[in-house]
mmCIF file of C-alpha atoms and ligand atoms in Angstrom:
data_model
loop_
_atom_site.group_PDB
_atom_site.id
_atom_site.type_symbol
_atom_site.label_atom_id
_atom_site.label_comp_id
_atom_site.label_asym_id
_atom_site.label_seq_id
_atom_site.Cartn_x
_atom_site.Cartn_y
_atom_site.Cartn_z
ATOM 1 C CA MET A 1 -50.587 63.841 -117.473
ATOM 2 C CA MET A 2 -51.405 64.800 -113.918
ATOM 3 C CA SER A 3 -47.798 65.296 -112.859
ATOM 4 C CA LYS A 4 -47.284 67.530 -115.909
ATOM 5 C CA MET A 5 -50.043 69.645 -114.450
ATOM 6 C CA GLY A 6 -48.233 69.874 -111.065
ATOM 7 C CA PHE A 7 -49.789 66.966 -109.214
ATOM 8 C CA THR A 8 -47.622 65.200 -106.654
ATOM 9 C CA GLY A 9 -48.617 61.626 -105.836
ATOM 10 C CA GLY A 10 -49.961 61.205 -102.299
ATOM 11 C CA LEU A 11 -50.998 64.843 -101.980
ATOM 12 C CA GLY A 12 -54.328 66.483 -102.595
ATOM 13 C CA LEU A 13 -55.608 68.001 -105.783
ATOM 14 C CA GLY A 14 -56.080 71.532 -104.383
ATOM 15 C CA LYS A 15 -54.044 74.597 -105.363
ATOM 16 C CA LEU A 16 -52.002 74.193 -102.172
ATOM 17 C CA LYS A 17 -52.017 70.388 -102.585
ATOM 18 C CA GLN A 18 -54.795 70.157 -100.066
ATOM 19 C CA GLY A 19 -57.887 67.957 -100.342
ATOM 20 C CA ARG A 20 -58.698 64.284 -99.924
ATOM 21 C CA VAL A 21 -56.008 61.755 -100.778
ATOM 22 C CA ALA A 22 -57.974 58.547 -100.277
ATOM 23 C CA PRO A 23 -59.714 57.182 -103.358
ATOM 24 C CA VAL A 24 -63.460 57.767 -103.523
ATOM 25 C CA GLU A 25 -65.116 54.592 -102.314
ATOM 26 C CA THR A 26 -67.722 52.814 -104.327
ATOM 27 C CA THR A 27 -71.169 53.196 -102.823
ATOM 28 C CA GLN A 28 -73.488 50.222 -102.602
ATOM 29 C CA THR A 29 -77.059 51.180 -103.230
ATOM 30 C CA ARG A 30 -80.162 49.089 -102.861
ATOM 31 C CA GLY A 31 -82.363 48.919 -105.881
ATOM 32 C CA ARG A 32 -83.170 52.392 -107.130
ATOM 33 C CA LEU A 33 -82.252 54.179 -103.895
ATOM 34 C CA GLY A 34 -80.278 57.376 -104.506
ATOM 35 C CA LEU A 35 -76.576 57.800 -103.750
ATOM 36 C CA GLY A 36 -75.991 58.609 -100.099
ATOM 37 C CA SER A 37 -79.154 57.028 -98.777
ATOM 38 C CA LYS A 38 -78.218 54.867 -95.827
ATOM 39 C CA VAL A 39 -78.886 51.156 -95.782
ATOM 40 C CA PRO A 40 -79.421 49.757 -92.289
ATOM 41 C CA ASP A 41 -77.022 46.952 -91.411
ATOM 42 C CA VAL A 42 -79.816 44.433 -91.233
ATOM 43 C CA LEU A 43 -80.633 45.039 -94.883
ATOM 44 C CA ALA A 44 -77.097 45.141 -96.220
ATOM 45 C CA PRO A 45 -76.463 42.245 -98.585
ATOM 46 C CA ALA A 46 -75.358 39.313 -96.441
ATOM 47 C CA ASN A 47 -73.315 36.370 -97.590
ATOM 48 C CA VAL A 48 -76.153 33.986 -97.054
ATOM 49 C CA ILE A 49 -77.028 31.302 -99.521
ATOM 50 C CA TRP A 50 -80.706 30.511 -99.331
ATOM 51 C CA ASP A 51 -81.422 26.831 -99.042
ATOM 52 C CA SER A 52 -85.047 26.292 -99.996
ATOM 53 C CA SER A 53 -84.997 22.719 -98.636
ATOM 54 C CA ALA A 54 -84.240 24.061 -95.140
ATOM 55 C CA GLU A 55 -87.318 26.263 -95.176
ATOM 56 C CA VAL A 56 -90.216 24.725 -93.272
ATOM 57 C CA ILE A 57 -93.538 26.251 -94.186
ATOM 58 C CA ASP A 58 -96.026 25.305 -91.526
ATOM 59 C CA PHE A 59 -99.334 26.347 -92.994
ATOM 60 C CA LYS A 60 -101.566 25.010 -90.254
ATOM 61 C CA ALA A 61 -101.605 27.797 -87.679
ATOM 62 C CA LYS A 62 -101.354 26.553 -84.121
ATOM 63 C CA LEU A 63 -103.928 27.777 -81.713
ATOM 64 C CA GLU A 64 -102.885 28.534 -78.166
ATOM 65 C CA TRP A 65 -105.631 29.288 -75.678
ATOM 66 C CA MET A 66 -105.031 31.253 -72.538
ATOM 67 C CA PRO A 67 -105.921 29.228 -69.468
ATOM 68 C CA PRO A 68 -109.310 30.113 -68.029
ATOM 69 C CA PHE A 69 -109.437 32.414 -65.036
ATOM 70 C CA HIS A 70 -111.006 30.706 -62.048
ATOM 71 C CA GLN A 71 -110.325 33.174 -59.268
ATOM 72 C CA PRO A 72 -113.128 35.352 -57.948
ATOM 73 C CA VAL A 73 -113.842 38.489 -59.945
ATOM 74 C CA PRO A 74 -112.282 41.495 -58.156
ATOM 75 C CA SER A 75 -114.746 43.804 -56.474
ATOM 76 C CA PHE A 76 -115.783 47.064 -58.096
ATOM 77 C CA GLU A 77 -113.876 48.967 -55.376
ATOM 78 C CA GLU A 78 -110.718 46.989 -56.043
ATOM 79 C CA MET A 79 -110.967 47.606 -59.781
ATOM 80 C CA ASN A 80 -111.567 51.282 -59.151
ATOM 81 C CA SER A 81 -108.382 51.414 -57.095
ATOM 82 C CA TRP A 82 -106.421 50.418 -60.225
ATOM 83 C CA VAL A 83 -107.390 53.625 -61.968
ATOM 84 C CA VAL A 84 -104.644 56.218 -61.887
ATOM 85 C CA ILE A 85 -105.498 59.716 -62.954
ATOM 86 C CA GLY A 86 -102.597 61.736 -64.228
ATOM 87 C CA ARG A 87 -100.724 62.780 -67.329
ATOM 88 C CA ARG A 88 -101.128 60.596 -70.392
ATOM 89 C CA LYS A 89 -98.353 58.018 -70.341
ATOM 90 C CA GLU A 90 -96.291 57.771 -73.490
ATOM 91 C CA ALA A 91 -93.352 55.610 -72.444
ATOM 92 C CA ILE A 92 -93.159 51.876 -72.885
ATOM 93 C CA GLU A 93 -89.683 51.010 -71.542
ATOM 94 C CA ASP A 94 -90.956 50.788 -67.973
ATOM 95 C CA GLU A 95 -93.892 48.479 -68.736
ATOM 96 C CA ILE A 96 -92.309 45.527 -66.986
ATOM 97 C CA GLN A 97 -95.081 44.350 -64.702
ATOM 98 C CA PHE A 98 -96.020 41.574 -67.113
ATOM 99 C CA CYS A 99 -92.887 41.456 -69.325
ATOM 100 C CA ASP A 100 -89.314 40.442 -68.728
ATOM 101 C CA PRO A 101 -87.374 43.771 -68.807
ATOM 102 C CA GLU A 102 -84.595 42.255 -70.905
ATOM 103 C CA VAL A 103 -87.007 40.864 -73.480
ATOM 104 C CA LEU A 104 -88.848 44.179 -73.629
ATOM 105 C CA SER A 105 -85.660 46.126 -74.210
ATOM 106 C CA GLU A 106 -84.499 43.707 -76.928
ATOM 107 C CA VAL A 107 -87.866 43.858 -78.653
ATOM 108 C CA LEU A 108 -87.735 47.660 -78.625
ATOM 109 C CA ASN A 109 -84.210 47.622 -80.063
ATOM 110 C CA CYS A 110 -85.294 45.280 -82.829
ATOM 111 C CA LYS A 111 -88.322 47.391 -83.633
ATOM 112 C CA THR A 112 -86.168 50.509 -83.877
ATOM 113 C CA VAL A 113 -84.650 49.035 -87.033
ATOM 114 C CA PHE A 114 -87.933 49.869 -88.763
ATOM 115 C CA ASP A 115 -87.291 53.592 -88.173
ATOM 116 C CA SER A 116 -84.675 53.662 -90.896
ATOM 117 C CA LEU A 117 -86.774 51.842 -93.486
ATOM 118 C CA ASP A 118 -88.964 53.551 -95.981
ATOM 119 C CA GLU A 119 -92.406 52.235 -96.867
ATOM 120 C CA LYS A 120 -91.209 50.234 -99.848
ATOM 121 C CA GLN A 121 -88.412 48.577 -97.905
ATOM 122 C CA LEU A 122 -90.882 47.605 -95.197
ATOM 123 C CA ARG A 123 -93.297 46.171 -97.735
ATOM 124 C CA ASP A 124 -90.531 44.258 -99.515
ATOM 125 C CA ALA A 125 -89.295 42.819 -96.223
ATOM 126 C CA ARG A 126 -92.800 41.725 -95.322
ATOM 127 C CA THR A 127 -93.280 40.116 -98.719
ATOM 128 C CA ARG A 128 -90.028 38.199 -98.415
ATOM 129 C CA SER A 129 -90.684 37.019 -94.872
ATOM 130 C CA ASN A 130 -94.224 35.775 -95.420
ATOM 131 C CA PRO A 131 -94.513 32.801 -97.749
ATOM 132 C CA PHE A 132 -98.280 33.376 -98.023
ATOM 133 C CA GLU A 133 -98.011 36.983 -99.123
ATOM 134 C CA THR A 134 -99.137 36.116 -102.646
ATOM 135 C CA ILE A 135 -102.577 35.140 -101.328
ATOM 136 C CA LYS A 136 -103.267 38.876 -100.965
ATOM 137 C CA LYS A 137 -106.987 39.615 -100.647
ATOM 138 C CA VAL A 138 -108.245 36.769 -102.859
ATOM 139 C CA PHE A 139 -111.772 37.800 -103.938
ATOM 140 C CA PHE A 140 -112.530 39.929 -100.861
ATOM 141 C CA GLN A 141 -112.220 43.689 -100.620
ATOM 142 C CA ASN A 142 -109.080 43.542 -98.466
ATOM 143 C CA ARG A 143 -106.551 41.330 -96.701
ATOM 144 C CA ALA A 144 -108.341 41.740 -93.374
ATOM 145 C CA ALA A 145 -111.126 39.512 -94.686
ATOM 146 C CA VAL A 146 -108.584 36.749 -95.304
ATOM 147 C CA LYS A 147 -107.270 37.237 -91.793
ATOM 148 C CA MET A 148 -110.758 36.732 -90.346
ATOM 149 C CA ALA A 149 -111.201 33.681 -92.573
ATOM 150 C CA GLU A 150 -108.025 32.208 -91.104
ATOM 151 C CA ILE A 151 -109.062 32.956 -87.513
ATOM 152 C CA ASP A 152 -112.420 31.321 -88.166
ATOM 153 C CA ALA A 153 -110.841 28.300 -89.844
ATOM 154 C CA VAL A 154 -108.233 27.587 -87.144
ATOM 155 C CA THR A 155 -110.944 27.797 -84.503
ATOM 156 C CA GLU A 156 -113.015 25.252 -86.427
ATOM 157 C CA PHE A 157 -115.478 27.909 -87.550
ATOM 158 C CA MET A 158 -116.565 28.595 -84.013
ATOM 159 C CA PHE A 159 -117.623 32.106 -85.040
ATOM 160 C CA THR A 160 -119.547 31.575 -88.241
ATOM 161 C CA ASN A 161 -121.078 28.327 -86.977
ATOM 162 C CA PHE A 162 -121.993 29.785 -83.621
ATOM 163 C CA ASN A 163 -125.739 29.604 -84.162
ATOM 164 C CA GLN A 164 -125.497 25.964 -85.236
ATOM 165 C CA ARG A 165 -123.826 24.650 -82.125
ATOM 166 C CA ASN A 166 -125.978 22.682 -79.766
ATOM 167 C CA ASP A 167 -124.062 22.733 -76.490
ATOM 168 C CA ASP A 168 -125.952 25.606 -74.931
ATOM 169 C CA ALA A 169 -129.406 26.016 -76.338
ATOM 170 C CA SER A 170 -130.087 29.124 -74.266
ATOM 171 C CA ASN A 171 -127.857 31.245 -76.506
ATOM 172 C CA VAL A 172 -128.919 29.792 -79.797
ATOM 173 C CA ASP A 173 -132.210 29.676 -81.552
ATOM 174 C CA ALA A 174 -132.047 27.706 -84.797
ATOM 175 C CA LYS A 175 -134.555 30.055 -86.390
ATOM 176 C CA GLU A 176 -132.391 33.108 -85.778
ATOM 177 C CA PRO A 177 -129.856 34.443 -88.278
ATOM 178 C CA LEU A 178 -126.254 34.630 -87.093
ATOM 179 C CA TYR A 179 -126.104 38.043 -85.426
ATOM 180 C CA PHE A 180 -122.703 39.694 -85.354
ATOM 181 C CA ALA A 181 -121.246 43.124 -84.603
ATOM 182 C CA ASP A 182 -118.177 44.555 -86.285
ATOM 183 C CA VAL A 183 -116.723 47.484 -84.343
ATOM 184 C CA CYS A 184 -113.962 49.880 -85.469
ATOM 185 C CA ALA A 185 -114.379 48.001 -88.644
ATOM 186 C CA GLY A 186 -114.222 50.107 -91.788
ATOM 187 C CA PRO A 187 -113.956 49.391 -94.665
ATOM 188 C CA GLY A 188 -115.510 46.080 -93.607
ATOM 189 C CA GLY A 189 -113.429 43.124 -94.787
ATOM 190 C CA PHE A 190 -114.146 41.110 -91.603
ATOM 191 C CA SER A 191 -117.893 41.503 -92.146
ATOM 192 C CA GLU A 192 -117.600 40.722 -95.829
ATOM 193 C CA TYR A 193 -116.035 37.372 -94.891
ATOM 194 C CA VAL A 194 -118.848 36.521 -92.442
ATOM 195 C CA LEU A 195 -121.481 37.496 -95.015
ATOM 196 C CA PHE A 196 -119.659 35.403 -97.623
ATOM 197 C CA ARG A 197 -119.916 32.355 -95.340
ATOM 198 C CA LYS A 198 -123.456 32.852 -94.066
ATOM 199 C CA LYS A 199 -125.126 34.769 -96.914
ATOM 200 C CA TRP A 200 -128.630 35.916 -95.907
ATOM 201 C CA HIS A 201 -128.595 33.655 -92.836
ATOM 202 C CA SER A 202 -126.717 36.417 -91.049
ATOM 203 C CA LYS A 203 -127.256 39.970 -89.903
ATOM 204 C CA GLY A 204 -124.327 42.271 -89.107
ATOM 205 C CA PHE A 205 -124.202 45.546 -87.207
ATOM 206 C CA GLY A 206 -121.262 47.729 -88.193
ATOM 207 C CA PHE A 207 -119.796 50.602 -86.222
ATOM 208 C CA THR A 208 -116.785 52.641 -87.309
ATOM 209 C CA LEU A 209 -115.439 56.188 -87.547
ATOM 210 C CA LYS A 210 -116.981 58.174 -90.361
ATOM 211 C CA GLY A 211 -114.451 59.484 -92.840
ATOM 212 C CA ASP A 212 -111.795 57.993 -95.074
ATOM 213 C CA ASN A 213 -112.014 54.525 -93.557
ATOM 214 C CA ASP A 214 -115.795 54.232 -93.516
ATOM 215 C CA PHE A 215 -117.544 51.051 -94.646
ATOM 216 C CA LYS A 216 -117.348 50.435 -98.380
ATOM 217 C CA LEU A 217 -120.591 48.567 -98.895
ATOM 218 C CA GLU A 218 -120.215 48.837 -102.659
ATOM 219 C CA GLU A 219 -117.150 46.609 -102.308
ATOM 220 C CA PHE A 220 -118.945 43.836 -100.436
ATOM 221 C CA LEU A 221 -118.935 41.739 -103.578
ATOM 222 C CA VAL A 222 -118.982 38.203 -102.220
ATOM 223 C CA GLY A 223 -121.494 38.652 -99.404
ATOM 224 C CA PRO A 224 -124.852 40.439 -99.381
ATOM 225 C CA PRO A 225 -124.451 44.040 -98.079
ATOM 226 C CA GLU A 226 -128.228 44.025 -97.494
ATOM 227 C CA CYS A 227 -127.550 41.867 -94.431
ATOM 228 C CA PHE A 228 -125.201 44.456 -92.963
ATOM 229 C CA GLU A 229 -126.278 47.651 -91.242
ATOM 230 C CA PRO A 230 -123.813 50.429 -90.427
ATOM 231 C CA TYR A 231 -124.660 52.502 -87.367
ATOM 232 C CA TYR A 232 -122.734 55.565 -86.171
ATOM 233 C CA GLY A 233 -124.108 56.082 -82.671
ATOM 234 C CA LYS A 234 -126.035 58.931 -81.080
ATOM 235 C CA ASN A 235 -123.353 61.457 -82.063
ATOM 236 C CA GLY A 236 -123.420 60.208 -85.645
ATOM 237 C CA ASP A 237 -119.618 60.121 -85.944
ATOM 238 C CA GLY A 238 -118.971 56.453 -85.171
ATOM 239 C CA ASN A 239 -116.393 57.301 -82.498
ATOM 240 C CA VAL A 240 -116.081 54.465 -79.997
ATOM 241 C CA TYR A 241 -114.541 56.779 -77.396
ATOM 242 C CA GLU A 242 -117.902 58.529 -76.893
ATOM 243 C CA PRO A 243 -120.002 56.979 -74.087
ATOM 244 C CA GLU A 244 -123.280 58.098 -75.770
ATOM 245 C CA ASN A 245 -122.251 56.233 -78.907
ATOM 246 C CA ILE A 246 -121.612 53.051 -76.940
ATOM 247 C CA THR A 247 -124.927 53.219 -75.103
ATOM 248 C CA SER A 248 -126.889 53.946 -78.271
ATOM 249 C CA LEU A 249 -125.091 51.153 -80.162
ATOM 250 C CA LYS A 250 -126.044 48.745 -77.395
ATOM 251 C CA ASP A 251 -129.696 49.878 -77.578
ATOM 252 C CA PHE A 252 -129.686 49.626 -81.370
ATOM 253 C CA ILE A 253 -128.354 46.077 -81.279
ATOM 254 C CA TYR A 254 -130.734 44.954 -78.533
ATOM 255 C CA ASP A 255 -133.696 46.486 -80.387
ATOM 256 C CA ASN A 256 -132.757 44.492 -83.478
ATOM 257 C CA THR A 257 -131.924 41.149 -81.886
ATOM 258 C CA ASP A 258 -135.054 40.679 -79.858
ATOM 259 C CA GLY A 259 -133.247 41.920 -76.765
ATOM 260 C CA ARG A 260 -130.655 39.131 -76.848
ATOM 261 C CA GLY A 261 -127.487 40.731 -78.233
ATOM 262 C CA VAL A 262 -125.176 39.384 -80.927
ATOM 263 C CA HIS A 263 -123.721 35.895 -81.241
ATOM 264 C CA PHE A 264 -120.231 37.317 -81.610
ATOM 265 C CA MET A 265 -118.415 40.585 -82.065
ATOM 266 C CA MET A 266 -115.318 41.489 -84.015
ATOM 267 C CA ALA A 267 -113.195 44.563 -83.243
ATOM 268 C CA ASP A 268 -110.157 45.652 -85.179
ATOM 269 C CA GLY A 269 -109.578 49.307 -84.314
ATOM 270 C CA GLY A 270 -106.373 50.964 -85.346
ATOM 271 C CA PHE A 271 -105.004 54.313 -86.479
ATOM 272 C CA SER A 272 -101.836 55.757 -87.922
ATOM 273 C CA VAL A 273 -98.988 55.982 -85.435
ATOM 274 C CA ASP A 274 -96.511 57.602 -87.816
ATOM 275 C CA GLY A 275 -93.338 58.562 -86.007
ATOM 276 C CA GLN A 276 -94.468 56.923 -82.756
ATOM 277 C CA GLU A 277 -94.412 53.316 -83.872
ATOM 278 C CA ASN A 278 -92.495 51.994 -80.868
ATOM 279 C CA ILE A 279 -95.220 53.078 -78.471
ATOM 280 C CA GLN A 280 -98.083 51.886 -80.672
ATOM 281 C CA GLU A 281 -99.305 49.491 -77.984
ATOM 282 C CA ILE A 282 -99.523 52.300 -75.413
ATOM 283 C CA LEU A 283 -101.254 54.656 -77.813
ATOM 284 C CA SER A 284 -103.830 51.992 -78.690
ATOM 285 C CA LYS A 285 -104.814 51.072 -75.117
ATOM 286 C CA ARG A 286 -107.786 53.403 -74.959
ATOM 287 C CA LEU A 287 -109.177 52.036 -78.194
ATOM 288 C CA TYR A 288 -108.870 48.430 -76.975
ATOM 289 C CA LEU A 289 -110.519 49.308 -73.675
ATOM 290 C CA CYS A 290 -113.489 50.918 -75.442
ATOM 291 C CA GLN A 291 -113.823 47.953 -77.786
ATOM 292 C CA PHE A 292 -113.922 45.567 -74.814
ATOM 293 C CA LEU A 293 -116.540 47.765 -73.201
ATOM 294 C CA VAL A 294 -118.695 47.590 -76.340
ATOM 295 C CA ALA A 295 -118.278 43.801 -76.400
ATOM 296 C CA LEU A 296 -119.421 43.522 -72.789
ATOM 297 C CA CYS A 297 -122.471 45.604 -73.717
ATOM 298 C CA VAL A 298 -123.562 43.868 -76.923
ATOM 299 C CA VAL A 299 -122.650 40.163 -76.891
ATOM 300 C CA ARG A 300 -125.036 37.650 -75.411
ATOM 301 C CA THR A 301 -123.940 35.236 -72.678
ATOM 302 C CA GLY A 302 -121.564 32.547 -73.875
ATOM 303 C CA SER A 303 -120.599 34.397 -77.034
ATOM 304 C CA TYR A 304 -117.225 35.532 -78.353
ATOM 305 C CA LEU A 305 -115.121 38.564 -79.143
ATOM 306 C CA VAL A 306 -112.461 38.570 -81.863
ATOM 307 C CA SER A 307 -110.141 41.469 -81.272
ATOM 308 C CA GLY A 308 -107.261 42.701 -83.387
ATOM 309 C CA PHE A 309 -104.207 44.004 -81.534
ATOM 310 C CA ARG A 310 -101.879 46.196 -83.473
ATOM 311 C CA LYS A 311 -98.202 45.548 -83.078
ATOM 312 C CA ARG A 312 -95.360 47.046 -84.915
ATOM 313 C CA SER A 313 -94.085 44.443 -87.304
ATOM 314 C CA SER A 314 -97.072 44.063 -89.482
ATOM 315 C CA SER A 315 -99.172 46.623 -91.248
ATOM 316 C CA SER A 316 -102.180 45.316 -89.443
ATOM 317 C CA GLY A 317 -102.848 43.457 -86.246
HETATM 318 C C1 SAM B 1 -107.480 48.258 -89.552
HETATM 319 S S1 SAM B 1 -108.960 49.128 -89.806
HETATM 320 C C2 SAM B 1 -110.155 47.848 -89.633
HETATM 321 C C3 SAM B 1 -110.188 46.942 -90.848
HETATM 322 C C4 SAM B 1 -111.406 46.046 -90.844
HETATM 323 N N1 SAM B 1 -111.318 44.994 -89.828
HETATM 324 C C5 SAM B 1 -111.666 45.381 -92.178
HETATM 325 O O1 SAM B 1 -111.806 44.159 -92.172
HETATM 326 O O2 SAM B 1 -111.774 46.065 -93.209
HETATM 327 C C6 SAM B 1 -109.116 50.034 -88.326
HETATM 328 C C7 SAM B 1 -110.428 50.817 -88.229
HETATM 329 O O3 SAM B 1 -110.549 51.357 -86.894
HETATM 330 C C8 SAM B 1 -111.244 52.577 -87.046
HETATM 331 N N2 SAM B 1 -111.107 53.403 -85.835
HETATM 332 C C9 SAM B 1 -109.977 53.961 -85.336
HETATM 333 N N3 SAM B 1 -110.264 54.701 -84.240
HETATM 334 C C10 SAM B 1 -111.606 54.605 -84.038
HETATM 335 C C11 SAM B 1 -112.507 55.163 -83.090
HETATM 336 N N4 SAM B 1 -112.075 55.973 -82.122
HETATM 337 N N5 SAM B 1 -113.811 54.840 -83.178
HETATM 338 C C12 SAM B 1 -114.264 54.023 -84.157
HETATM 339 N N6 SAM B 1 -113.456 53.479 -85.104
HETATM 340 C C13 SAM B 1 -112.148 53.769 -85.043
HETATM 341 C C14 SAM B 1 -110.575 53.199 -88.246
HETATM 342 O O4 SAM B 1 -111.333 54.291 -88.746
HETATM 343 C C15 SAM B 1 -110.532 51.992 -89.192
HETATM 344 O O5 SAM B 1 -111.714 51.904 -89.915
#
């Protein structure tokens, strides 16, 4: 039929026999992705047969402690000499003082794969790679609460049992509730977990940015919200970058703990780094520094800080 219409095999379909001669290739799409959307190589279907018996699911998380630091604390002058004032640094490739340059560059290459994934692909990949994903948030308000539960469990409940330990009586008074602070902490899953464990034997002080991610006390369903007090600092905005907020938070906590500070503090600050995911660690430095500063101000001697560090490979730290 085509040759009757003037078509010559091997030539194009155009009036002057121009146009493509190769057959149109079939396009492989993933799920409901539209034609033409690119699938990164790492996600292309691989000829791998999954062998469930080869999968080892190690559900007891291993705890690795950093060795204690025994050298003398640097002097104030020496620490001051570390401060460099200049333009805000937004590059990570040259951060090789504490990292092997080759490892750093490989990690960055691997992370770049995420740039070509959409949100659903990322979520699917996370679901497939984490055998515990189905645990979700259990009966808490969010998954963060489950994360804090795990941290507490692998450390033999050293946080929620802090006020029951008897190794250093100077920090612990059996008649006191367990005092804790939760900083950069909205909507409050970490605190909900602690309240779930300790009920009214605890008292939490919450500090977080006002706005969309504020505490959701109405969702503290498994722990008493009455034992939790949000505080937004002198400026009233809950911003941990503001020195007045830090000082007033410290005063507030000392006023309410008989001048002794909290038994432990949790800090889990994070913000959207859309489009700048590979330098997330650099962008978050200021937040971590301020959280450490708050911890130094509000925890009593011998107590602990649990800090979340955001890294690009999970939705949270
Ligand atoms: C991942 S969420 C914390 C989740 C929380 N641990 C939980 O269990 O629900 C990060 C929080 O850090 C807060 N944050 C980010 N920047 C902040 C800042 N400058 N000051 C105070 N909070 C901040 C965000 O508003 C958000 O509530």
